[in-house]
Amino acid sequence: RRAPERRDVALCDLAAARYVLARALAHGRIAMTADIESAYLQSKWHSVENPRHFLQIAWENYKDLPEEIQPPKNTWEGCKTRQVFGQGWLWEMVTAVYGMSKSGDIWGLKLDQVHEKMGLDAHPNMPAIWVGSKGKPLEGIMVAKYVDDLIVDGPKGKLDQYWKELHMHLKFKTESKAEQFLGMKFRWTTEKECAVVHISHVDYCEVIVLSLIHISEPTRLLSIGCAGG
């Protein structure tokens, strides 16, 4: 059964991440980041957007599981190595799992729904950014998301409220000062009463360059250097 049509799940790019940084700097603040723990496993599979899904799994993947969660022995008697374990048995998906292409969309939809419940609105021009609109409880909050990584800006009180409410919906590592995001590394300093961030794109540029190198003939990457602010 095909899933109903739904909106695409957006992921932020460098421009969106720098937009959040610029906003924080404009208000003399330091942006924060958080990493959602086992994000896919926090995303229920079955929903209106995602009909029930079943897997038939190879014997090698289940032969060492505890007996209480194995199929009845009479269903796999005679099975040998590299044969299907529990021939005829199907395992229903309960949550999204790593290794399945659709899992990223399911997690992204889950995170969007959490932000909607918290009263945030999708940015009209940057759908991977969520904002607390004027008059809303989280007014002043801005969040950019890339899979399970978040970069957030907002007034201190509202920021504390955002993390507290997010903890009610998701498990994630303690929020901290933004030190890296999307391959960018940040070094924060203060000048007078202003916050200043120095951005290094070295790691990001290296990934891009290496992905463009043609591997059919020997190539030596001598050096890569790039910085921005």
Coordinates of N, CA and C in Angstrom, one line a residue:
R1 N 0.8 -1.2 0.0 CA 0.0 0.0 0.0 C 0.9 1.2 0.0
R2 N 0.6 2.1 -0.9 CA 1.4 3.3 -1.0 C 1.1 4.3 0.0
A3 N 2.1 5.0 0.6 CA 1.8 6.1 1.6 C 1.2 7.3 0.9
P4 N 0.3 8.0 1.6 CA -0.3 9.2 1.0 C 0.8 10.2 0.7
E5 N 0.5 11.1 -0.2 CA 1.5 12.2 -0.5 C 1.7 13.1 0.7
R6 N 2.9 13.6 1.0 CA 3.1 14.5 2.1 C 4.2 15.4 1.7
R7 N 4.4 16.5 2.5 CA 5.4 17.4 2.1 C 6.8 16.8 2.3
D8 N 7.8 17.3 1.6 CA 9.2 16.8 1.7 C 9.8 17.3 3.0
V9 N 10.6 16.4 3.5 CA 11.3 16.8 4.8 C 12.6 17.5 4.4
A10 N 12.7 18.8 4.9 CA 13.9 19.6 4.4 C 15.0 19.5 5.4
L11 N 16.2 19.6 4.8 CA 17.5 19.6 5.6 C 18.2 20.9 5.4
C12 N 18.7 21.5 6.4 CA 19.4 22.8 6.2 C 20.7 22.6 5.5
D13 N 21.1 23.7 4.8 CA 22.4 23.7 4.1 C 23.3 24.8 4.8
L14 N 24.4 25.0 4.3 CA 25.4 26.0 4.9 C 24.7 27.4 5.0
A15 N 24.0 27.8 4.0 CA 23.3 29.1 4.1 C 22.4 29.2 5.3
A16 N 21.6 28.2 5.5 CA 20.6 28.2 6.6 C 21.4 28.2 7.9
A17 N 22.4 27.4 8.1 CA 23.2 27.4 9.3 C 23.8 28.7 9.6
R18 N 24.4 29.3 8.6 CA 25.0 30.7 8.7 C 24.0 31.7 9.0
Y19 N 22.8 31.5 8.6 CA 21.7 32.5 8.8 C 21.4 32.5 10.3
V20 N 21.4 31.3 11.0 CA 21.1 31.2 12.4 C 22.3 31.8 13.2
L21 N 23.5 31.6 12.7 CA 24.7 32.2 13.3 C 24.6 33.7 13.2
A22 N 24.3 34.2 12.1 CA 24.2 35.7 11.9 C 23.2 36.3 12.8
R23 N 22.1 35.6 12.9 CA 21.0 36.1 13.8 C 21.5 36.2 15.3
A24 N 22.2 35.1 15.7 CA 22.7 35.1 17.1 C 23.7 36.3 17.3
L25 N 24.6 36.5 16.3 CA 25.6 37.5 16.4 C 25.0 38.9 16.4
A26 N 23.9 39.0 15.6 CA 23.2 40.3 15.6 C 22.7 40.8 16.9
H27 N 22.4 39.8 17.8 CA 21.8 40.0 19.1 C 22.9 39.8 20.2
G28 N 24.2 39.7 19.8 CA 25.2 39.5 20.8 C 25.2 38.2 21.5
R29 N 24.6 37.1 20.9 CA 24.5 35.8 21.5 C 25.4 34.8 20.9
I30 N 25.6 33.7 21.6 CA 26.3 32.5 21.1 C 25.3 31.4 20.7
A31 N 25.3 30.9 19.5 CA 24.4 29.8 19.1 C 24.7 28.6 19.9
M32 N 23.7 27.7 20.0 CA 23.8 26.4 20.7 C 23.6 25.3 19.8
T33 N 24.1 24.1 20.1 CA 23.8 22.9 19.3 C 23.4 21.8 20.2
A34 N 22.7 20.8 19.6 CA 22.4 19.5 20.3 C 22.3 18.4 19.3
D35 N 22.6 17.2 19.8 CA 22.6 16.0 19.0 C 21.6 15.0 19.5
I36 N 20.6 14.7 18.7 CA 19.5 13.8 19.2 C 20.0 12.4 19.2
E37 N 19.8 11.7 20.3 CA 20.3 10.3 20.5 C 19.5 9.3 19.8
S38 N 20.1 8.5 19.0 CA 19.4 7.4 18.3 C 18.1 7.9 17.7
A39 N 18.2 9.0 16.9 CA 17.1 9.6 16.4 C 16.1 8.7 15.7
Y40 N 16.6 7.8 14.8 CA 15.7 7.0 14.0 C 14.9 6.1 15.0
L41 N 15.5 5.6 16.0 CA 14.8 4.7 16.9 C 13.7 5.4 17.8
Q42 N 13.7 6.7 17.8 CA 12.7 7.5 18.5 C 11.5 7.8 17.5
S43 N 11.6 7.3 16.3 CA 10.5 7.6 15.3 C 9.7 6.4 15.1
K44 N 8.4 6.4 15.5 CA 7.5 5.3 15.2 C 7.3 5.2 13.7
W45 N 7.3 3.9 13.3 CA 7.2 3.7 11.9 C 5.8 3.8 11.4
H46 N 4.8 3.2 12.1 CA 3.4 3.1 11.6 C 2.7 4.4 11.9
S47 N 2.2 5.0 10.8 CA 1.4 6.3 11.0 C 0.6 6.4 9.7
V48 N -0.1 7.5 9.6 CA -0.9 7.8 8.4 C 0.0 7.9 7.2
E49 N 1.2 8.6 7.5 CA 2.2 8.8 6.4 C 2.9 7.5 6.0
N50 N 3.0 6.6 7.0 CA 3.9 5.4 6.8 C 3.1 4.1 7.2
P51 N 2.5 3.5 6.2 CA 1.7 2.2 6.5 C 2.6 1.2 7.1
R52 N 2.0 0.1 7.7 CA 2.8 -1.0 8.3 C 3.7 -1.6 7.3
H53 N 4.9 -2.0 7.8 CA 6.0 -2.5 7.0 C 6.6 -3.7 7.6
F54 N 6.9 -4.7 6.8 CA 7.4 -6.0 7.4 C 8.7 -6.3 6.7
L55 N 9.6 -7.0 7.4 CA 10.9 -7.4 6.9 C 11.0 -9.0 7.0
Q56 N 11.7 -9.6 6.1 CA 12.1 -11.0 6.2 C 13.6 -10.9 6.3
I57 N 14.2 -11.4 7.4 CA 15.6 -11.1 7.8 C 16.4 -12.4 7.7
A58 N 17.6 -12.2 7.2 CA 18.5 -13.4 7.0 C 18.9 -14.0 8.3
W59 N 19.1 -15.3 8.2 CA 19.4 -16.1 9.4 C 20.6 -15.6 10.2
E60 N 21.7 -15.2 9.4 CA 22.9 -14.7 10.1 C 22.6 -13.5 11.0
N61 N 21.6 -12.8 10.8 CA 21.3 -11.6 11.6 C 20.6 -11.9 12.9
Y62 N 20.0 -13.1 13.0 CA 19.2 -13.4 14.1 C 19.6 -14.7 14.9
K63 N 20.6 -15.4 14.4 CA 20.9 -16.7 15.0 C 21.3 -16.6 16.4
D64 N 21.9 -15.5 16.9 CA 22.4 -15.4 18.2 C 21.5 -14.6 19.1
L65 N 20.3 -14.3 18.7 CA 19.4 -13.5 19.6 C 18.9 -14.4 20.7
P66 N 18.5 -13.8 21.8 CA 17.9 -14.6 22.9 C 16.7 -15.5 22.4
E67 N 16.6 -16.7 23.0 CA 15.6 -17.6 22.5 C 14.2 -17.1 22.6
E68 N 13.9 -16.3 23.6 CA 12.5 -15.8 23.8 C 12.0 -14.9 22.6
I69 N 13.0 -14.3 21.9 CA 12.5 -13.5 20.8 C 12.8 -14.1 19.4
Q70 N 13.2 -15.4 19.4 CA 13.4 -16.1 18.1 C 12.0 -16.7 17.7
P71 N 11.9 -17.0 16.4 CA 10.7 -17.7 15.9 C 10.7 -19.1 16.5
P72 N 9.5 -19.8 16.6 CA 9.5 -21.2 17.1 C 10.4 -22.0 16.3
K73 N 11.1 -22.9 17.0 CA 12.2 -23.7 16.4 C 11.7 -24.5 15.2
N74 N 10.4 -25.0 15.3 CA 9.9 -25.8 14.2 C 9.8 -25.0 12.8
T75 N 10.0 -23.7 12.9 CA 9.9 -23.0 11.6 C 11.3 -22.9 11.0
W76 N 12.4 -23.2 11.7 CA 13.7 -23.1 11.1 C 14.5 -24.3 11.2
E77 N 13.9 -25.5 11.6 CA 14.6 -26.7 11.7 C 15.1 -27.1 10.3
G78 N 16.3 -27.4 10.2 CA 16.9 -27.8 8.9 C 17.5 -26.6 8.1
C79 N 17.3 -25.4 8.7 CA 18.0 -24.3 8.1 C 19.5 -24.4 8.3
K80 N 20.2 -24.0 7.3 CA 21.7 -24.0 7.4 C 22.2 -22.6 7.2
T81 N 23.5 -22.4 7.4 CA 24.1 -21.1 7.2 C 23.8 -20.6 5.9
R82 N 23.5 -19.3 5.9 CA 23.2 -18.5 4.7 C 21.8 -18.8 4.1
Q83 N 21.0 -19.6 4.8 CA 19.6 -19.7 4.4 C 18.8 -18.7 5.2
V84 N 17.5 -18.5 4.8 CA 16.7 -17.6 5.5 C 16.3 -18.1 6.8
F85 N 16.4 -17.3 7.9 CA 16.1 -17.8 9.2 C 14.6 -17.6 9.5
G86 N 13.9 -18.6 10.0 CA 12.5 -18.5 10.2 C 11.8 -18.3 8.9
Q87 N 12.0 -19.2 7.9 CA 11.4 -19.1 6.6 C 9.9 -18.9 6.7
G88 N 9.4 -17.8 6.1 CA 8.0 -17.5 6.1 C 7.6 -16.5 7.2
W89 N 8.6 -16.2 8.1 CA 8.2 -15.3 9.2 C 8.6 -13.9 8.7
L90 N 7.7 -12.9 9.1 CA 7.9 -11.5 8.8 C 8.0 -10.8 10.1
W91 N 8.8 -9.8 10.2 CA 9.1 -9.0 11.4 C 8.5 -7.6 11.1
E92 N 7.6 -7.1 11.9 CA 7.0 -5.8 11.7 C 7.9 -4.7 12.2
M93 N 8.0 -3.7 11.4 CA 8.8 -2.5 11.9 C 8.0 -1.8 12.9
V94 N 8.7 -1.5 14.0 CA 8.1 -0.7 15.1 C 8.6 0.8 15.1
T95 N 9.9 0.9 14.8 CA 10.5 2.2 14.6 C 11.3 2.3 13.3
A96 N 11.7 3.5 12.9 CA 12.6 3.6 11.8 C 13.9 3.0 12.3
V97 N 14.7 2.4 11.3 CA 16.0 1.8 11.7 C 17.1 2.4 10.7
Y98 N 18.3 2.4 11.2 CA 19.4 2.8 10.4 C 19.6 1.8 9.3
G99 N 19.9 2.3 8.1 CA 20.2 1.4 7.0 C 19.1 1.4 6.0
M100 N 17.9 1.9 6.3 CA 16.8 2.0 5.4 C 16.6 3.4 4.9
S101 N 16.5 3.6 3.6 CA 16.5 5.0 3.0 C 15.3 5.8 3.5
K102 N 14.2 5.2 3.7 CA 13.0 5.9 4.1 C 13.0 6.4 5.6
S103 N 13.9 5.8 6.4 CA 14.0 6.1 7.8 C 14.3 7.6 8.0
G104 N 15.2 8.2 7.1 CA 15.5 9.6 7.3 C 14.3 10.5 7.1
D105 N 13.4 10.1 6.2 CA 12.2 10.9 6.0 C 11.3 10.8 7.2
I106 N 11.2 9.6 7.8 CA 10.3 9.3 8.9 C 10.8 10.1 10.1
W107 N 12.1 10.1 10.4 CA 12.7 10.9 11.5 C 12.5 12.4 11.2
G108 N 12.7 12.9 10.0 CA 12.5 14.3 9.7 C 11.1 14.7 9.9
L109 N 10.1 13.9 9.6 CA 8.7 14.2 9.8 C 8.4 14.3 11.3
K110 N 9.0 13.3 12.0 CA 8.8 13.3 13.5 C 9.3 14.6 14.1
L111 N 10.5 15.0 13.7 CA 11.1 16.3 14.3 C 10.2 17.5 13.9
D112 N 9.7 17.5 12.7 CA 8.9 18.6 12.3 C 7.6 18.6 13.1
Q113 N 7.0 17.4 13.4 CA 5.8 17.4 14.1 C 6.0 17.8 15.6
V114 N 7.2 17.5 16.1 CA 7.5 17.9 17.5 C 7.6 19.5 17.5
H115 N 8.3 20.1 16.5 CA 8.4 21.5 16.5 C 7.0 22.2 16.3
E116 N 6.1 21.5 15.6 CA 4.8 22.0 15.4 C 4.0 22.0 16.7
K117 N 4.2 20.9 17.5 CA 3.5 20.8 18.8 C 4.0 21.9 19.8
M118 N 5.3 22.2 19.6 CA 5.9 23.2 20.5 C 5.5 24.7 20.1
G119 N 4.8 24.8 19.0 CA 4.3 26.1 18.6 C 5.2 26.8 17.6
L120 N 6.2 26.2 17.1 CA 7.1 26.8 16.1 C 6.5 26.7 14.7
D121 N 7.0 27.6 13.9 CA 6.5 27.7 12.5 C 7.7 27.5 11.5
A122 N 7.4 26.8 10.4 CA 8.5 26.6 9.4 C 8.7 28.0 8.7
H123 N 10.0 28.3 8.6 CA 10.4 29.5 7.9 C 9.9 29.5 6.5
P124 N 9.2 30.6 6.0 CA 8.6 30.6 4.7 C 9.6 30.4 3.5
N125 N 10.9 30.9 3.7 CA 11.8 30.8 2.7 C 12.9 29.7 2.9
M126 N 13.0 29.2 4.1 CA 14.0 28.2 4.5 C 13.3 27.1 5.3
P127 N 12.7 26.1 4.6 CA 11.8 25.2 5.3 C 12.6 24.3 6.3
A128 N 13.9 24.3 6.3 CA 14.7 23.5 7.3 C 14.9 24.3 8.6
I129 N 14.4 25.6 8.6 CA 14.5 26.4 9.8 C 13.1 26.6 10.4
W130 N 13.0 26.4 11.7 CA 11.8 26.6 12.5 C 12.0 27.8 13.4
V131 N 10.9 28.6 13.5 CA 11.0 29.9 14.3 C 9.8 30.0 15.2
G132 N 10.1 30.7 16.3 CA 9.1 31.1 17.3 C 8.5 32.4 16.9
S133 N 7.3 32.5 16.3 CA 6.8 33.7 15.7 C 6.3 34.7 16.8
K134 N 6.1 35.9 16.5 CA 5.7 36.9 17.4 C 4.4 36.5 18.1
G135 N 4.4 36.6 19.4 CA 3.2 36.3 20.1 C 3.1 34.9 20.6
K136 N 4.0 34.0 20.1 CA 4.0 32.6 20.4 C 4.8 32.4 21.7
P137 N 4.5 31.3 22.4 CA 5.3 31.0 23.7 C 6.8 31.0 23.5
L138 N 7.3 30.5 22.4 CA 8.7 30.4 22.1 C 9.2 31.5 21.2
E139 N 8.5 32.7 21.2 CA 8.9 33.8 20.4 C 10.4 34.1 20.5
G140 N 11.0 34.3 19.3 CA 12.5 34.6 19.3 C 13.4 33.4 19.1
I141 N 12.8 32.2 19.2 CA 13.6 31.0 18.9 C 13.8 30.7 17.4
M142 N 15.0 30.3 17.0 CA 15.2 29.9 15.6 C 16.1 28.6 15.6
V143 N 15.6 27.6 14.9 CA 16.3 26.3 14.9 C 16.5 25.9 13.5
A144 N 17.7 25.4 13.2 CA 18.0 24.8 11.9 C 18.4 23.3 12.2
K145 N 17.9 22.5 11.3 CA 18.1 21.0 11.6 C 18.8 20.3 10.4
Y146 N 19.7 19.5 10.7 CA 20.3 18.6 9.7 C 20.3 17.2 10.3
V147 N 19.3 16.4 9.8 CA 19.1 15.0 10.3 C 18.9 15.1 11.9
D148 N 19.9 14.6 12.7 CA 19.7 14.6 14.1 C 20.6 15.7 14.8
D149 N 21.1 16.7 14.0 CA 21.9 17.8 14.6 C 21.0 19.1 14.5
L150 N 21.0 19.8 15.6 CA 20.3 21.1 15.7 C 21.3 22.2 16.0
I151 N 21.0 23.4 15.4 CA 21.7 24.6 15.8 C 20.7 25.6 16.1
V152 N 20.7 26.2 17.3 CA 19.6 27.0 17.8 C 20.1 28.4 18.3
D153 N 19.3 29.4 18.1 CA 19.5 30.7 18.7 C 18.2 31.2 19.3
G154 N 18.4 32.0 20.4 CA 17.2 32.6 21.0 C 17.6 33.3 22.3
P155 N 16.7 34.2 22.8 CA 16.9 34.8 24.1 C 17.1 33.8 25.2
K156 N 17.9 34.0 26.2 CA 18.2 33.1 27.2 C 17.0 32.4 27.8
G157 N 16.0 33.1 28.3 CA 14.9 32.5 28.9 C 14.1 31.6 27.9
K158 N 13.9 32.1 26.7 CA 13.2 31.3 25.7 C 14.0 30.1 25.3
L159 N 15.3 30.2 25.3 CA 16.2 29.1 24.9 C 16.1 28.0 25.9
D160 N 16.1 28.3 27.2 CA 15.9 27.4 28.3 C 14.6 26.7 28.2
Q161 N 13.5 27.4 27.8 CA 12.2 26.9 27.7 C 12.2 25.9 26.5
Y162 N 12.9 26.3 25.4 CA 12.9 25.4 24.2 C 13.5 24.0 24.6
W163 N 14.7 24.0 25.2 CA 15.3 22.8 25.6 C 14.5 22.0 26.5
K164 N 13.8 22.6 27.5 CA 13.0 21.9 28.4 C 11.8 21.2 27.7
E165 N 11.2 21.9 26.8 CA 10.0 21.3 26.1 C 10.5 20.2 25.1
L166 N 11.7 20.4 24.5 CA 12.2 19.4 23.6 C 12.5 18.1 24.3
H167 N 13.0 18.3 25.5 CA 13.3 17.1 26.4 C 12.0 16.3 26.6
M168 N 10.9 16.9 26.6 CA 9.6 16.2 26.9 C 9.2 15.3 25.7
H169 N 9.8 15.6 24.5 CA 9.4 14.8 23.3 C 10.5 13.9 22.8
L170 N 11.8 14.3 23.1 CA 12.9 13.6 22.5 C 14.0 13.4 23.5
K171 N 14.8 12.4 23.3 CA 16.0 12.2 24.1 C 17.2 12.8 23.3
F172 N 18.0 13.6 24.0 CA 19.2 14.2 23.3 C 20.2 14.6 24.3
K173 N 21.5 14.6 23.7 CA 22.6 15.0 24.6 C 22.5 16.4 25.0
T174 N 23.1 16.7 26.1 CA 23.0 18.1 26.7 C 23.4 19.1 25.6
E175 N 22.6 20.2 25.5 CA 22.9 21.2 24.6 C 24.2 21.9 25.0
S176 N 24.9 22.5 24.1 CA 26.2 23.1 24.3 C 26.5 24.2 23.3
K177 N 27.5 25.0 23.6 CA 27.9 26.1 22.7 C 28.3 25.5 21.4
A178 N 27.8 26.1 20.3 CA 28.1 25.6 19.0 C 29.6 25.6 18.7
E179 N 30.2 24.4 18.5 CA 31.6 24.4 18.1 C 31.8 23.8 16.7
Q180 N 30.8 23.1 16.2 CA 30.9 22.6 14.8 C 29.5 22.2 14.3
F181 N 29.3 22.4 13.0 CA 28.0 22.0 12.4 C 28.2 22.0 10.9
L182 N 27.7 20.9 10.3 CA 27.8 20.8 8.8 C 29.2 20.9 8.3
G183 N 30.2 20.4 9.0 CA 31.6 20.5 8.6 C 32.2 21.8 8.9
M184 N 31.5 22.8 9.4 CA 32.1 24.1 9.8 C 32.5 24.0 11.3
K185 N 33.7 24.6 11.6 CA 34.1 24.6 13.0 C 34.1 26.1 13.4
F186 N 33.6 26.3 14.7 CA 33.4 27.7 15.2 C 34.4 27.9 16.3
R187 N 34.9 29.1 16.4 CA 35.7 29.6 17.5 C 35.1 31.0 17.9
W188 N 34.6 31.0 19.1 CA 33.9 32.2 19.6 C 34.8 33.1 20.5
T189 N 34.7 34.4 20.2 CA 35.4 35.3 21.1 C 34.5 36.5 21.4
T190 N 34.9 37.4 22.2 CA 34.2 38.6 22.5 C 35.0 39.8 22.3
E191 N 34.5 40.8 21.7 CA 35.1 42.1 21.5 C 34.2 43.2 22.0
K192 N 34.6 43.8 23.1 CA 33.8 44.7 23.8 C 32.6 44.0 24.3
E193 N 31.4 44.4 23.8 CA 30.2 43.7 24.3 C 29.6 42.8 23.2
C194 N 30.3 42.6 22.1 CA 29.8 41.8 21.0 C 30.4 40.4 21.0
A195 N 29.6 39.5 20.5 CA 30.0 38.1 20.3 C 30.6 38.0 18.9
V196 N 31.7 37.3 18.7 CA 32.3 37.2 17.4 C 32.6 35.7 17.2
V197 N 32.3 35.2 16.0 CA 32.6 33.8 15.6 C 33.5 33.8 14.4
H198 N 34.5 32.9 14.5 CA 35.5 32.7 13.4 C 35.1 31.3 12.9
I199 N 34.8 31.2 11.6 CA 34.3 30.0 11.0 C 35.4 29.4 10.1
S200 N 35.7 28.1 10.3 CA 36.6 27.4 9.5 C 35.9 26.4 8.6
H201 N 36.1 26.5 7.3 CA 35.5 25.5 6.3 C 36.5 24.5 5.8
V202 N 37.6 24.3 6.5 CA 38.6 23.4 6.0 C 38.0 22.0 5.8
D203 N 37.4 21.4 6.9 CA 36.9 20.1 6.8 C 35.8 20.0 5.7
Y204 N 34.9 21.0 5.6 CA 33.9 20.9 4.7 C 34.4 21.0 3.2
C205 N 35.4 21.8 3.0 CA 36.0 21.9 1.7 C 36.7 20.6 1.3
E206 N 37.4 20.0 2.3 CA 38.1 18.8 2.0 C 37.2 17.7 1.5
V207 N 36.0 17.6 2.2 CA 35.0 16.6 1.8 C 34.5 16.8 0.4
I208 N 34.2 18.1 0.1 CA 33.8 18.5 -1.3 C 34.8 18.2 -2.3
V209 N 36.0 18.6 -2.1 CA 37.1 18.4 -3.1 C 37.3 16.9 -3.3
L210 N 37.4 16.1 -2.2 CA 37.7 14.7 -2.4 C 36.5 14.0 -3.1
S211 N 35.3 14.5 -3.0 CA 34.2 13.9 -3.7 C 34.2 14.2 -5.2
L212 N 35.0 15.3 -5.5 CA 35.0 15.6 -6.9 C 36.2 15.1 -7.7
I213 N 37.2 14.5 -6.9 CA 38.4 14.0 -7.5 C 38.0 12.7 -8.3
H214 N 38.5 12.6 -9.5 CA 38.3 11.4 -10.3 C 39.3 10.3 -9.8
I215 N 38.8 9.2 -9.4 CA 39.6 8.2 -8.8 C 40.2 7.2 -9.9
S216 N 39.9 7.4 -11.1 CA 40.4 6.5 -12.1 C 41.9 6.6 -12.4
E217 N 42.5 7.7 -12.0 CA 43.9 7.8 -12.1 C 44.5 8.4 -10.8
P218 N 45.8 8.1 -10.5 CA 46.3 8.6 -9.2 C 46.3 10.1 -9.1
T219 N 45.8 10.6 -8.0 CA 45.7 12.0 -7.7 C 46.2 12.3 -6.3
R220 N 47.0 13.3 -6.2 CA 47.5 13.7 -4.9 C 46.9 15.0 -4.5
L221 N 46.3 15.0 -3.3 CA 45.7 16.2 -2.7 C 46.8 16.8 -1.8
L222 N 47.4 17.9 -2.3 CA 48.5 18.5 -1.6 C 48.0 19.3 -0.3
S223 N 47.1 20.2 -0.5 CA 46.6 21.0 0.6 C 45.3 21.6 0.3
I224 N 44.5 21.8 1.4 CA 43.3 22.5 1.3 C 43.2 23.5 2.4
G225 N 42.8 24.7 2.1 CA 42.6 25.7 3.2 C 41.6 26.7 2.8
C226 N 40.7 26.9 3.7 CA 39.6 27.9 3.5 C 39.1 28.4 4.8
A227 N 38.8 29.6 4.9 CA 38.3 30.2 6.2 C 37.3 31.2 5.8
G228 N 36.3 31.4 6.7 CA 35.3 32.4 6.5 C 34.9 33.0 7.8
G229 N 34.2 34.0 7.8 CA 33.7 34.6 9.1 C 32.4 35.2 8.9

